[in-house]
CSV table of C-alpha atoms in Angstrom, one decimal:
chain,number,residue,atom,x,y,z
A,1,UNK,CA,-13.6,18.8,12.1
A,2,UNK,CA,-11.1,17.6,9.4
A,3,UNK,CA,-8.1,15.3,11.0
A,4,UNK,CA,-5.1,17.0,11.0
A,5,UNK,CA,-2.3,15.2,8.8
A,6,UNK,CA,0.8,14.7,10.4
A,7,UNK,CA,3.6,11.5,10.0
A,8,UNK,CA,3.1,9.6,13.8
A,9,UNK,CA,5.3,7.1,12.9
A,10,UNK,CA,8.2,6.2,10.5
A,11,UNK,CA,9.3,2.9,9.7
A,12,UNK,CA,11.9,1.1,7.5
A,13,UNK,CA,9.6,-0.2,4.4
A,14,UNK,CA,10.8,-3.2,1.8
A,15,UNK,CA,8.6,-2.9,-1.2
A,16,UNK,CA,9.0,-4.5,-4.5
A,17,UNK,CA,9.8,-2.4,-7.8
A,18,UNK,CA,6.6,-3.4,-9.1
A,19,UNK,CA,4.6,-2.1,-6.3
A,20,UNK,CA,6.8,0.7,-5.3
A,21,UNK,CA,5.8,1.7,-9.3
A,22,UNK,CA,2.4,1.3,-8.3
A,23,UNK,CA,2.1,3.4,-5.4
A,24,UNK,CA,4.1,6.1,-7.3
A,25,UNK,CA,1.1,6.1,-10.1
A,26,UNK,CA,-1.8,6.1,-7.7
A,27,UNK,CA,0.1,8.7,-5.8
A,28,UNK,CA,1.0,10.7,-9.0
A,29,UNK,CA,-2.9,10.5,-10.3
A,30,UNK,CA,-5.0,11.6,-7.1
A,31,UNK,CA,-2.0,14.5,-6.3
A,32,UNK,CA,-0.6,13.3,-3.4
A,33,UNK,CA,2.7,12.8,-2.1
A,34,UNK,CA,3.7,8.6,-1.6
A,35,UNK,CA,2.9,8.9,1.8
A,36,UNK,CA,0.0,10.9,1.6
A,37,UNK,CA,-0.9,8.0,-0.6
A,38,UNK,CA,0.2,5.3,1.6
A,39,UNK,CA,-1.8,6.8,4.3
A,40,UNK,CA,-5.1,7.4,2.3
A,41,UNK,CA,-4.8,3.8,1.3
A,42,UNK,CA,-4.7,2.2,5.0
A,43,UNK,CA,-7.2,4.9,6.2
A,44,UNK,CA,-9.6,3.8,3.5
A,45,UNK,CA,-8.5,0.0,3.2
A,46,UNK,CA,-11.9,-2.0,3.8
A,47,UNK,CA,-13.7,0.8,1.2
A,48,UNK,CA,-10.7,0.2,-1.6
A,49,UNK,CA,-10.3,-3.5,-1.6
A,50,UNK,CA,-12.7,-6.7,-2.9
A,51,UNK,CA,-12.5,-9.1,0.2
A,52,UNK,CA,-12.5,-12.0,-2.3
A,53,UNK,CA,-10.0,-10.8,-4.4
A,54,UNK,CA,-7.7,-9.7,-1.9
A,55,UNK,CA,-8.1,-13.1,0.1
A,56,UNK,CA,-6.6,-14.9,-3.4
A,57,UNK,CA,-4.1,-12.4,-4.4
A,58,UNK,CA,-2.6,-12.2,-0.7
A,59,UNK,CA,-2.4,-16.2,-1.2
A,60,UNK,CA,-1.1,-15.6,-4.4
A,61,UNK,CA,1.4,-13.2,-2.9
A,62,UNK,CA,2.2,-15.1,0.1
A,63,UNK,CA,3.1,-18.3,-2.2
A,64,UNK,CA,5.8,-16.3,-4.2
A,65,UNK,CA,7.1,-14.5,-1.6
A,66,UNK,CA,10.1,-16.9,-0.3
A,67,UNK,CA,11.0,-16.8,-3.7
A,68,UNK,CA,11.2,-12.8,-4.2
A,69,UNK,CA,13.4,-13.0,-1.0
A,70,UNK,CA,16.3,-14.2,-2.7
């Protein structure tokens, strides 16, 4: 049986332009609405993501992100 989509929670969301951009184009692409996107992503995050990769670009992120604070 299919799991029924429906929003459980809501929360307030910073997100840069770039990825903001991103998420719109992925979202745009597959035919789904940014949260429908949002949610496939999470739901499916071990199958879409390289564990090496995202260990050095979430270090990469991390160092820069004081800096995109301000």
């Amino acid at each position: 049986m299919p799991k029924r989509f429906r929003q459980t929670r809501r929360f307030p969301v910073a997100m840069t332009e770039d990825g903001f951009r991103r998420l719109r184009q992925f979202a745009d692409s597959a035919g789904l609405e940014k949260g429908e996107a949002l949610s496939f992503l999470f739901e499916h995050f071990n199958s879409v993501t390289d564990d090496e990769v995202l260990t050095h670009r979430l270090r990469l992120f991390k160092s820069e992100l004081a800096d995109r604070k301000r």
